[in-house]
GROMACS .gro file of C-alpha atoms in nm:
model
  470
    1MET     CA    1  -1.483  22.929  17.960
    2PRO     CA    2  -1.167  22.849  17.792
    3VAL     CA    3  -1.333  22.717  17.460
    4SER     CA    4  -1.215  22.318  17.380
    5SER     CA    5  -1.113  22.317  17.040
    6ALA     CA    6  -1.328  22.045  17.019
    7TYR     CA    7  -1.645  22.222  17.116
    8ARG     CA    8  -1.797  22.323  16.743
    9PRO     CA    9  -2.108  22.492  16.854
   10ASP     CA   10  -2.380  22.504  16.498
   11PRO     CA   11  -2.743  22.664  16.663
   12ARG     CA   12  -2.979  22.547  16.419
   13LEU     CA   13  -3.308  22.591  16.570
   14PRO     CA   14  -3.317  22.934  16.593
   15ASP     CA   15  -3.319  22.966  16.192
   16LEU     CA   16  -3.696  22.759  16.196
   17GLY     CA   17  -3.852  23.078  16.378
   18PRO     CA   18  -4.086  23.242  16.672
   19GLU     CA   19  -4.343  22.963  16.512
   20PHE     CA   20  -4.195  22.750  16.647
   21ALA     CA   21  -4.029  22.819  16.993
   22ASP     CA   22  -4.002  23.075  17.213
   23PRO     CA   23  -3.796  23.295  17.328
   24VAL     CA   24  -3.740  23.220  17.769
   25ALA     CA   25  -3.485  23.241  18.091
   26ALA     CA   26  -3.401  22.976  18.317
   27ALA     CA   27  -3.548  22.988  18.663
   28ASP     CA   28  -3.326  23.178  18.960
   29PHE     CA   29  -3.215  22.919  19.175
   30PRO     CA   30  -3.143  22.968  19.527
   31GLN     CA   31  -2.880  22.720  19.502
   32THR     CA   32  -2.651  22.502  19.290
   33LEU     CA   33  -2.545  22.210  19.406
   34LEU     CA   34  -2.352  21.969  19.060
   35ARG     CA   35  -2.496  21.591  19.163
   36PHE     CA   36  -2.362  21.493  18.809
   37ARG     CA   37  -2.209  21.558  18.581
   38ASN     CA   38  -2.147  21.287  18.259
   39ASP     CA   39  -1.764  21.365  18.108
   40ARG     CA   40  -1.810  21.052  17.909
   41ALA     CA   41  -2.058  21.296  17.698
   42ALA     CA   42  -1.917  21.608  17.738
   43ALA     CA   43  -1.576  21.533  17.573
   44THR     CA   44  -1.812  21.431  17.280
   45VAL     CA   45  -1.861  21.761  17.286
   46GLY     CA   46  -1.544  21.945  17.405
   47LEU     CA   47  -1.735  22.019  17.721
   48ASP     CA   48  -1.541  21.778  17.921
   49THR     CA   49  -1.269  22.080  17.988
   50LEU     CA   50  -1.518  22.307  18.163
   51THR     CA   51  -1.415  22.315  18.529
   52ASP     CA   52  -1.699  22.209  18.800
   53ALA     CA   53  -1.795  22.645  18.860
   54GLU     CA   54  -1.805  22.669  18.565
   55TRP     CA   55  -2.031  22.320  18.433
   56VAL     CA   56  -2.267  22.550  18.739
   57ALA     CA   57  -2.218  22.829  18.584
   58HIS     CA   58  -2.341  22.747  18.240
   59PHE     CA   59  -2.610  22.446  18.318
   60GLY     CA   60  -2.756  22.535  18.711
   61ARG     CA   61  -2.743  22.931  18.596
   62PHE     CA   62  -2.747  22.866  18.246
   63GLN     CA   63  -2.535  23.134  18.116
   64PRO     CA   64  -2.545  23.077  17.767
   65LEU     CA   65  -2.223  22.894  17.579
   66PRO     CA   66  -2.010  23.057  17.374
   67GLY     CA   67  -2.175  23.099  16.992
   68ASN     CA   68  -2.474  22.925  17.104
   69ILE     CA   69  -2.854  22.962  17.128
   70ASP     CA   70  -2.927  23.257  17.329
   71PRO     CA   71  -3.223  23.273  17.445
   72PRO     CA   72  -3.289  22.940  17.512
   73LEU     CA   73  -3.591  22.823  17.336
   74ALA     CA   74  -3.842  22.657  17.455
   75GLN     CA   75  -4.056  22.429  17.100
   76ARG     CA   76  -4.437  22.462  17.118
   77TYR     CA   77  -4.603  22.141  16.992
   78HIS     CA   78  -4.934  21.904  17.029
   79GLY     CA   79  -4.914  21.538  17.082
   80HIS     CA   80  -5.193  21.256  17.187
   81GLN     CA   81  -5.141  21.165  17.574
   82PHE     CA   82  -5.287  20.808  17.580
   83ARG     CA   83  -5.479  20.879  17.245
   84VAL     CA   84  -5.640  21.147  17.338
   85TYR     CA   85  -5.505  21.493  17.214
   86ASN     CA   86  -5.392  21.759  17.375
   87PRO     CA   87  -5.328  22.050  17.216
   88ASP     CA   88  -5.207  22.323  17.485
   89LEU     CA   89  -4.898  22.099  17.543
   90GLY     CA   90  -4.526  22.230  17.438
   91ASP     CA   91  -4.151  22.245  17.684
   92GLY     CA   92  -4.325  22.353  17.960
   93ARG     CA   93  -4.097  22.337  18.209
   94GLY     CA   94  -3.748  22.254  17.989
   95PHE     CA   95  -3.621  22.396  17.686
   96THR     CA   96  -3.358  22.358  17.400
   97PHE     CA   97  -3.023  22.594  17.584
   98ALA     CA   98  -2.701  22.454  17.268
   99GLN     CA   99  -2.691  22.299  16.993
  100LEU     CA  100  -2.332  22.122  16.943
  101ARG     CA  101  -2.135  21.952  16.696
  102GLU     CA  102  -2.036  21.547  16.803
  103VAL     CA  103  -1.678  21.450  16.760
  104GLY     CA  104  -1.566  21.215  16.525
  105THR     CA  105  -1.902  21.185  16.322
  106ASP     CA  106  -2.045  21.567  16.307
  107ARG     CA  107  -2.364  21.488  16.442
  108LEU     CA  108  -2.543  21.813  16.537
  109LEU     CA  109  -2.589  21.706  16.958
  110ASP     CA  110  -2.919  21.909  17.128
  111LEU     CA  111  -2.850  21.973  17.485
  112GLY     CA  112  -3.142  22.005  17.609
  113THR     CA  113  -3.331  22.073  18.022
  114LYS     CA  114  -3.559  21.941  18.195
  115GLY     CA  115  -3.634  22.164  18.582
  116SER     CA  116  -3.519  22.512  18.464
  117GLY     CA  117  -3.853  22.696  18.481
  118THR     CA  118  -4.215  22.806  18.360
  119THR     CA  119  -4.218  22.868  18.016
  120PRO     CA  120  -4.537  23.075  17.782
  121TRP     CA  121  -4.629  22.592  17.845
  122SER     CA  122  -4.668  22.522  18.214
  123ARG     CA  123  -4.929  22.610  18.189
  124THR     CA  124  -5.042  22.534  18.578
  125ALA     CA  125  -4.730  22.373  18.671
  126ASP     CA  126  -4.383  22.517  18.851
  127GLY     CA  127  -4.170  22.414  18.584
  128ARG     CA  128  -3.931  22.254  18.828
  129LEU     CA  129  -3.797  21.875  18.815
  130THR     CA  130  -3.764  21.659  19.171
  131LEU     CA  131  -3.476  21.560  19.186
  132LYS     CA  132  -3.589  21.225  19.240
  133GLY     CA  133  -3.687  21.209  18.877
  134GLY     CA  134  -3.430  21.391  18.754
  135MET     CA  135  -3.177  21.052  18.985
  136ARG     CA  136  -3.362  20.760  18.837
  137GLU     CA  137  -3.338  20.951  18.453
  138VAL     CA  138  -2.973  20.949  18.492
  139LEU     CA  139  -3.032  20.600  18.639
  140ALA     CA  140  -3.223  20.525  18.361
  141THR     CA  141  -3.041  20.738  18.081
  142ALA     CA  142  -2.684  20.467  18.206
  143MET     CA  143  -2.784  20.158  18.220
  144LEU     CA  144  -3.025  20.260  17.834
  145GLU     CA  145  -2.703  20.296  17.669
  146ALA     CA  146  -2.451  19.963  17.838
  147LEU     CA  147  -2.833  19.750  17.639
  148GLY     CA  148  -2.719  19.926  17.350
  149VAL     CA  149  -3.081  20.060  17.322
  150PRO     CA  150  -3.075  20.466  17.159
  151THR     CA  151  -3.095  20.625  17.395
  152SER     CA  152  -3.058  21.015  17.495
  153LYS     CA  153  -2.815  21.064  17.749
  154SER     CA  154  -2.805  21.268  18.070
  155PHE     CA  155  -2.596  21.485  18.088
  156SER     CA  156  -2.607  21.746  18.390
  157LEU     CA  157  -2.778  21.695  18.738
  158ILE     CA  158  -2.846  21.981  18.906
  159GLU     CA  159  -2.999  22.016  19.318
  160THR     CA  160  -3.206  22.381  19.307
  161GLY     CA  161  -3.251  22.387  19.634
  162GLU     CA  162  -3.654  22.491  19.609
  163ALA     CA  163  -3.899  22.213  19.822
  164LEU     CA  164  -4.200  22.117  19.559
  165GLU     CA  165  -4.513  21.937  19.632
  166ARG     CA  166  -4.660  21.727  19.383
  167GLY     CA  167  -4.942  21.498  19.451
  168ASP     CA  168  -4.731  21.128  19.369
  169GLU     CA  169  -4.472  21.119  19.599
  170PRO     CA  170  -4.393  21.260  19.956
  171SER     CA  171  -4.409  21.595  20.014
  172PRO     CA  172  -4.219  21.929  20.001
  173THR     CA  173  -3.971  21.724  19.765
  174ARG     CA  174  -3.557  21.850  19.609
  175SER     CA  175  -3.559  22.024  19.344
  176ALA     CA  176  -3.291  21.978  19.046
  177VAL     CA  177  -3.320  22.083  18.721
  178LEU     CA  178  -3.148  21.812  18.454
  179THR     CA  179  -2.923  21.858  18.118
  180ARG     CA  180  -2.973  21.600  17.877
  181LEU     CA  181  -2.755  21.551  17.540
  182SER     CA  182  -3.066  21.394  17.248
  183HIS     CA  183  -2.959  21.420  16.862
  184SER     CA  184  -3.335  21.584  16.807
  185HIS     CA  185  -3.508  21.736  17.056
  186ILE     CA  186  -3.814  21.842  16.719
  187ARG     CA  187  -4.087  21.595  16.807
  188PHE     CA  188  -4.392  21.386  16.594
  189GLY     CA  189  -4.586  21.662  16.842
  190THR     CA  190  -4.380  21.920  16.615
  191PHE     CA  191  -4.580  21.918  16.334
  192GLN     CA  192  -4.882  21.749  16.498
  193ARG     CA  193  -4.880  22.131  16.587
  194GLN     CA  194  -4.860  22.262  16.264
  195ALA     CA  195  -5.118  22.032  16.096
  196PHE     CA  196  -5.411  22.093  16.355
  197LEU     CA  197  -5.342  22.453  16.309
  198GLU     CA  198  -5.345  22.417  15.924
  199GLN     CA  199  -4.978  22.594  15.858
  200PRO     CA  200  -4.924  22.333  15.521
  201ARG     CA  201  -4.604  22.595  15.437
  202GLU     CA  202  -4.521  22.524  15.809
  203ILE     CA  203  -4.511  22.150  15.794
  204VAL     CA  204  -4.229  22.187  15.438
  205ARG     CA  205  -4.058  22.389  15.630
  206LEU     CA  206  -3.966  22.154  15.907
  207VAL     CA  207  -3.964  21.905  15.680
  208ASP     CA  208  -3.697  22.081  15.514
  209TYR     CA  209  -3.543  22.173  15.861
  210VAL     CA  210  -3.539  21.802  15.905
  211ILE     CA  211  -3.365  21.642  15.663
  212GLU     CA  212  -3.102  21.942  15.617
  213THR     CA  213  -3.034  21.884  15.991
  214TYR     CA  214  -3.039  21.479  16.005
  215TYR     CA  215  -3.126  21.292  15.681
  216PRO     CA  216  -2.875  21.519  15.461
  217GLU     CA  217  -2.863  21.175  15.279
  218LEU     CA  218  -3.265  21.239  15.158
  219ASP     CA  219  -3.200  21.575  15.084
  220HIS     CA  220  -3.203  21.471  14.694
  221ALA     CA  221  -3.493  21.262  14.733
  222PRO     CA  222  -3.725  21.250  14.390
  223ASP     CA  223  -4.072  21.256  14.772
  224ARG     CA  224  -3.867  21.414  15.008
  225THR     CA  225  -4.192  21.346  15.266
  226SER     CA  226  -4.189  20.973  15.236
  227ALA     CA  227  -3.918  20.956  15.216
  228LEU     CA  228  -3.825  21.134  15.569
  229LEU     CA  229  -4.130  20.920  15.689
  230THR     CA  230  -3.982  20.605  15.548
  231ALA     CA  231  -3.632  20.631  15.779
  232VAL     CA  232  -3.839  20.757  16.070
  233VAL     CA  233  -4.024  20.497  16.102
  234GLU     CA  234  -3.745  20.245  16.036
  235ARG     CA  235  -3.464  20.432  16.306
  236ALA     CA  236  -3.884  20.393  16.545
  237GLY     CA  237  -3.956  20.022  16.511
  238THR     CA  238  -3.520  20.001  16.500
  239LEU     CA  239  -3.563  20.235  16.886
  240ALA     CA  240  -3.925  19.977  16.967
  241ALA     CA  241  -3.725  19.689  16.918
  242SER     CA  242  -3.473  19.769  17.044
  243TRP     CA  243  -3.723  19.800  17.397
  244MET     CA  244  -3.794  19.478  17.380
  245ALA     CA  245  -3.509  19.298  17.415
  246ALA     CA  246  -3.404  19.517  17.654
  247GLY     CA  247  -3.743  19.445  17.927
  248PHE     CA  248  -3.767  19.799  17.893
  249VAL     CA  249  -4.127  19.962  17.929
  250HIS     CA  250  -4.063  20.364  17.885
  251GLY     CA  251  -4.450  20.371  18.039
  252VAL     CA  252  -4.556  20.732  17.880
  253LEU     CA  253  -4.499  20.662  17.475
  254ASN     CA  254  -4.707  20.961  17.424
  255THR     CA  255  -4.651  21.164  17.031
  256ASP     CA  256  -4.502  21.420  17.170
  257ASN     CA  257  -4.281  21.166  17.380
  258MET     CA  258  -4.109  21.066  17.045
  259ASN     CA  259  -3.848  21.183  16.899
  260ILE     CA  260  -3.800  21.222  16.510
  261THR     CA  261  -3.434  21.053  16.536
  262GLY     CA  262  -3.499  20.700  16.688
  263GLU     CA  263  -3.380  20.820  17.083
  264SER     CA  264  -3.548  20.738  17.439
  265PHE     CA  265  -3.664  20.972  17.618
  266ASP     CA  266  -3.916  21.173  17.793
  267TYR     CA  267  -4.051  20.843  18.024
  268GLY     CA  268  -4.046  20.923  18.388
  269PRO     CA  269  -4.184  20.689  18.510
  270TYR     CA  270  -4.015  20.406  18.349
  271ARG     CA  271  -3.887  20.014  18.436
  272PHE     CA  272  -3.725  19.705  18.401
  273LEU     CA  273  -3.850  19.434  18.366
  274PRO     CA  274  -3.747  19.222  18.643
  275HIS     CA  275  -3.930  18.887  18.430
  276ASN     CA  276  -4.068  18.889  18.155
  277ASP     CA  277  -4.488  18.947  18.136
  278PRO     CA  278  -4.572  19.136  17.829
  279ASN     CA  279  -4.856  19.298  18.058
  280PHE     CA  280  -4.647  19.518  18.278
  281VAL     CA  281  -4.741  19.871  18.314
  282ALA     CA  282  -4.494  20.087  18.412
  283ALA     CA  283  -4.722  20.399  18.474
  284TYR     CA  284  -4.980  20.365  18.754
  285PHE     CA  285  -5.165  20.579  18.617
  286ASP     CA  286  -5.212  20.320  18.269
  287SER     CA  287  -5.448  20.115  18.407
  288GLN     CA  288  -5.582  20.021  18.035
  289GLY     CA  289  -5.233  19.866  18.039
  290LEU     CA  290  -5.194  20.091  17.625
  291TYR     CA  291  -4.830  20.122  17.698
  292SER     CA  292  -4.731  19.806  17.869
  293PHE     CA  293  -4.406  19.654  17.750
  294GLY     CA  294  -4.590  19.374  17.532
  295ARG     CA  295  -4.794  19.676  17.371
  296GLN     CA  296  -4.452  19.869  17.288
  297PRO     CA  297  -4.422  19.792  16.950
  298GLU     CA  298  -4.808  19.887  16.899
  299ALA     CA  299  -4.800  20.200  17.024
  300VAL     CA  300  -4.533  20.330  16.777
  301PHE     CA  301  -4.645  20.216  16.530
  302TRP     CA  302  -5.002  20.448  16.613
  303ASN     CA  303  -4.788  20.705  16.679
  304LEU     CA  304  -4.567  20.696  16.394
  305GLN     CA  305  -4.993  20.685  16.208
  306ASN     CA  306  -5.024  21.023  16.346
  307LEU     CA  307  -4.732  21.173  16.160
  308GLY     CA  308  -4.746  21.014  15.895
  309GLY     CA  309  -5.128  21.171  15.868
  310CYS     CA  310  -4.992  21.513  15.942
  311LEU     CA  311  -4.746  21.435  15.711
  312SER     CA  312  -5.043  21.333  15.456
  313MET     CA  313  -5.111  21.770  15.385
  314VAL     CA  314  -4.847  21.806  15.168
  315GLY     CA  315  -4.790  21.497  15.039
  316GLU     CA  316  -4.855  21.203  14.848
  317GLN     CA  317  -5.051  20.969  15.003
  318GLN     CA  318  -5.001  20.648  14.901
  319PRO     CA  319  -4.625  20.629  14.930
  320LEU     CA  320  -4.674  20.759  15.290
  321VAL     CA  321  -4.892  20.496  15.303
  322ASP     CA  322  -4.629  20.249  15.206
  323ALA     CA  323  -4.318  20.342  15.393
  324LEU     CA  324  -4.535  20.305  15.717
  325ASN     CA  325  -4.583  19.988  15.626
  326GLY     CA  326  -4.273  19.905  15.654
  327PHE     CA  327  -4.238  19.900  15.975
  328ALA     CA  328  -4.392  19.519  16.036
  329ASP     CA  329  -3.998  19.515  15.866
  330ALA     CA  330  -3.765  19.794  16.026
  331TYR     CA  331  -3.886  19.637  16.356
  332ARG     CA  332  -3.855  19.254  16.313
  333GLY     CA  333  -3.556  19.272  16.160
  334GLY     CA  334  -3.456  19.510  16.512
  335LEU     CA  335  -3.556  19.315  16.748
  336ALA     CA  336  -3.372  19.017  16.549
  337ALA     CA  337  -3.054  19.199  16.557
  338ALA     CA  338  -3.123  19.378  16.876
  339MET     CA  339  -3.191  18.957  17.040
  340LEU     CA  340  -2.858  18.855  16.854
  341LYS     CA  341  -2.622  19.162  17.020
  342ARG     CA  342  -2.786  19.107  17.347
  343LEU     CA  343  -2.665  18.790  17.283
  344GLY     CA  344  -2.401  18.798  17.212
  345LEU     CA  345  -2.468  18.641  16.852
  346LYS     CA  346  -2.370  18.635  16.519
  347SER     CA  347  -2.696  18.660  16.245
  348ARG     CA  348  -2.768  18.341  16.072
  349GLY     CA  349  -2.995  18.491  15.831
  350ARG     CA  350  -3.335  18.610  15.824
  351ASP     CA  351  -3.565  18.310  15.837
  352LEU     CA  352  -3.306  18.166  16.215
  353ASP     CA  353  -3.305  18.481  16.283
  354ALA     CA  354  -3.608  18.456  16.367
  355GLY     CA  355  -3.643  18.112  16.424
  356LEU     CA  356  -3.342  18.170  16.781
  357VAL     CA  357  -3.573  18.490  16.887
  358ASN     CA  358  -3.871  18.353  16.861
  359ALA     CA  359  -3.658  18.069  17.085
  360ALA     CA  360  -3.584  18.353  17.320
  361PHE     CA  361  -3.956  18.442  17.412
  362THR     CA  362  -4.092  18.163  17.440
  363ALA     CA  363  -3.792  18.015  17.662
  364LEU     CA  364  -3.840  18.366  17.819
  365ALA     CA  365  -4.185  18.310  17.919
  366ALA     CA  366  -4.150  17.963  18.008
  367GLY     CA  367  -3.880  18.055  18.308
  368GLY     CA  368  -4.167  18.313  18.503
  369GLU     CA  369  -4.121  18.461  18.750
  370ARG     CA  370  -3.802  18.220  18.867
  371LEU     CA  371  -3.615  18.387  18.572
  372ARG     CA  372  -3.569  18.731  18.514
  373TRP     CA  373  -3.509  18.949  18.236
  374GLU     CA  374  -3.136  19.085  18.369
  375PRO     CA  375  -2.911  18.703  18.409
  376PHE     CA  376  -3.131  18.544  18.157
  377PHE     CA  377  -2.888  18.795  17.924
  378PHE     CA  378  -2.631  18.760  18.134
  379ASP     CA  379  -2.608  18.318  18.110
  380TRP     CA  380  -2.633  18.308  17.760
  381PHE     CA  381  -2.407  18.521  17.715
  382CYS     CA  382  -2.143  18.400  17.408
  383GLY     CA  383  -2.389  18.105  17.340
  384ASP     CA  384  -2.148  17.910  17.618
  385VAL     CA  385  -2.398  17.698  17.694
  386GLY     CA  386  -2.163  17.504  17.934
  387ARG     CA  387  -2.182  17.859  18.122
  388ALA     CA  388  -2.551  17.889  18.136
  389MET     CA  389  -2.554  17.563  18.265
  390ALA     CA  390  -2.273  17.603  18.586
  391SER     CA  391  -2.465  17.966  18.660
  392PRO     CA  392  -2.756  17.950  18.922
  393ARG     CA  393  -3.070  17.940  18.712
  394GLY     CA  394  -2.925  17.616  18.543
  395ASP     CA  395  -3.203  17.353  18.682
  396ILE     CA  396  -3.409  17.618  18.469
  397TYR     CA  397  -3.245  17.580  18.185
  398GLY     CA  398  -3.164  17.198  18.181
  399GLY     CA  399  -3.608  17.156  18.116
  400GLN     CA  400  -3.778  17.033  17.840
  401PRO     CA  401  -3.955  17.395  17.784
  402PHE     CA  402  -3.565  17.537  17.723
  403ALA     CA  403  -3.498  17.255  17.446
  404ASP     CA  404  -3.527  17.405  17.149
  405PHE     CA  405  -3.298  17.733  17.230
  406ARG     CA  406  -2.999  17.549  17.370
  407ARG     CA  407  -3.076  17.406  17.010
  408ARG     CA  408  -3.078  17.678  16.854
  409VAL     CA  409  -2.792  17.856  17.072
  410ALA     CA  410  -2.599  17.620  17.005
  411GLU     CA  411  -2.585  17.639  16.599
  412THR     CA  412  -2.525  17.938  16.670
  413GLU     CA  413  -2.138  18.119  16.625
  414PRO     CA  414  -2.068  18.327  16.863
  415ASP     CA  415  -2.002  18.727  16.765
  416ARG     CA  416  -1.596  18.796  16.947
  417PRO     CA  417  -1.681  18.598  17.246
  418GLY     CA  418  -1.361  18.680  17.419
  419ARG     CA  419  -1.536  18.979  17.597
  420LEU     CA  420  -1.621  18.673  17.785
  421LEU     CA  421  -1.293  18.685  17.978
  422ASP     CA  422  -1.423  18.983  18.106
  423PRO     CA  423  -1.395  18.983  18.527
  424TYR     CA  424  -1.710  19.070  18.434
  425PHE     CA  425  -1.857  18.807  18.368
  426ALA     CA  426  -1.759  18.602  18.650
  427LYS     CA  427  -1.994  18.710  18.849
  428ALA     CA  428  -2.297  18.474  18.947
  429GLU     CA  429  -2.511  18.856  18.905
  430PRO     CA  430  -2.565  19.097  18.645
  431GLU     CA  431  -2.668  19.429  18.660
  432GLU     CA  432  -3.011  19.513  18.673
  433LEU     CA  433  -3.239  19.849  18.728
  434LEU     CA  434  -3.544  19.713  18.860
  435ILE     CA  435  -3.715  19.951  19.088
  436ASP     CA  436  -3.631  19.825  19.449
  437GLU     CA  437  -3.257  19.898  19.425
  438ILE     CA  438  -3.397  20.277  19.272
  439GLU     CA  439  -3.581  20.338  19.639
  440ALA     CA  440  -3.352  20.196  19.826
  441ILE     CA  441  -3.111  20.456  19.591
  442TRP     CA  442  -3.327  20.759  19.676
  443ASP     CA  443  -3.427  20.662  19.990
  444ARG     CA  444  -3.083  20.723  20.145
  445ILE     CA  445  -3.045  21.036  20.010
  446ALA     CA  446  -3.385  21.144  20.083
  447ALA     CA  447  -3.272  21.023  20.468
  448GLU     CA  448  -2.925  21.113  20.459
  449ASP     CA  449  -2.859  21.405  20.195
  450ASP     CA  450  -2.568  20.947  20.077
  451TRP     CA  451  -2.493  20.981  19.697
  452THR     CA  452  -2.247  20.687  19.753
  453ASP     CA  453  -2.505  20.432  19.635
  454PHE     CA  454  -2.605  20.624  19.336
  455HIS     CA  455  -2.269  20.640  19.258
  456ALA     CA  456  -2.213  20.337  19.334
  457LYS     CA  457  -2.503  20.240  19.119
  458LEU     CA  458  -2.337  20.434  18.793
  459ALA     CA  459  -1.967  20.253  18.832
  460ARG     CA  460  -2.093  19.938  18.810
  461ILE     CA  461  -2.390  20.023  18.494
  462GLU     CA  462  -2.018  20.115  18.360
  463THR     CA  463  -1.844  19.821  18.415
  464ALA     CA  464  -2.121  19.647  18.275
  465ARG     CA  465  -2.118  19.896  17.963
  466LYS     CA  466  -1.781  19.836  17.854
  467ALA     CA  467  -1.803  19.415  17.967
  468TRP     CA  468  -2.110  19.420  17.666
  469ASP     CA  469  -1.952  19.640  17.481
  470LEU     CA  470  -2.352  19.679  17.293
   0.00000   0.00000   0.00000
C-alpha cells in the first residue's frame, strides 16, 4: 500500500507476551464485498488514502499493515457475565490487527475485528459475525459519536459470503467482518484472568503496560496501582453518565465488555430509548433487568469493584477503596456535564447544575410515552424556550410538571447558541435511532440487497453530528 505520511504504526500489544494473547490467522472468506468504510476515522490514522481494493485486502483478507502486528493477536481474558464468573472467554471471533498513532493527539489506537474467524477462544462457536449485527454496530457507533458519547468507531464492514445459523434471528443469515477503531481493547476481564490464575507478577506487568501506553501521566505516581484505578473510575463514571444523557442502553454490561480507557464497545443488543423508562432493557435474555437503563451506573460500579479486587493483589487496600469511592462524584459530575452538553447550556456551578439535571429527568418522566427522548433534547437545545414551546410537543412543555425545568432553563446561559442557525434545527423532528427503523433498514438489505436506506441514515446522522457539534 502507498503509505501516507500520517500513518504511524506503533505495535505495543506484542510486548505483553504470550500470557496475554495468541497469534491467529484470519478466516479465508469466500467473498469480500465492501459495504462501509469510515474515511473520516481512517484519516485520523493515515489510512484514508487506501483504494477500495487495498482496503478490502487489509480489512477483508487481513494482509498485514506495514510495520504493524503480524500475525494478529487474539487476546485472553475472563469476565463476569450477568454477574456469573466465566473463565472460558477471550477473543473468540476477533483479534487485534494493528496499533497506530492518532493524528493530532498522538493517542495509541487499536484496530480490532469482529467476525474474522475462529481463535483458540472460540469454543464451539464459528468465529463469525452476522451482516445484520455488523450493520447495527455501524449505525450505533455513528449515533453515539454524534451524541458526544465516548465510543469505539466502526472502521470497516465487509460482507464475507457465508450462510450462518443463529438461534436468535432468521437463519441462514449473511456473514460479515467488522473492523473497529478504539483507544484500547484491554478489558476489565484482562485483569480478572490474571487474578483468577493467581499471577500477581502479570498483573503488575499489565498495570505497567496500561500506564505506559494509555495513562503516561501516571508514570511517576507514588502509588501507580491506585492511581490507575482512580483514572479508570473517572473515565467509567463519565462513560456511564454519557449513556444516561444519550438514552443509550448498552445491554450486556459484563466485565469483559468494558475497556480500560472508557469507550463504549461490545454492545450487541443495544437500544436507544424511545422515551424515558428506567426499567427499559435492550437484551431479550436480561429477564431480571440487571442491565436496564436506570441500573447502568450500578452495573458499571459493580464492574469497577471487581477490577479493584484484581488490583488488590498487587496494591494496598485502602487507596483502592478510596479510588472506588470516587465513582459517585465522577458519575454525578459526568452526568451534569453530559446533560448540559446535550441541552446546549453553560454550567452555573455544581449545585445549580445538579438542580437543572434533576429537573430535566423529572420533566422527561412526567412526559411519559408522549415525550420521546431525543426530541426533548432537540427542542430545548441552547435553552430557546420559545422554540421549544412552538415545537410539536409544546403542549407537553407548557404543563405544570415542566414549570421548574422551564424556569431553570430560562435562568441558564446558552452555550454557542449560533448552532441553532444550522438548518438541522429548522426541522420539526430530530434524527433518532430506534429499533423499528433499524429493522426496516435491515429488511431492505435482506430482501433486495439495497443499501440505500443504510447509507442515507448514516448521512443524516452525520448531519446531526455536525449540527450538535458536541
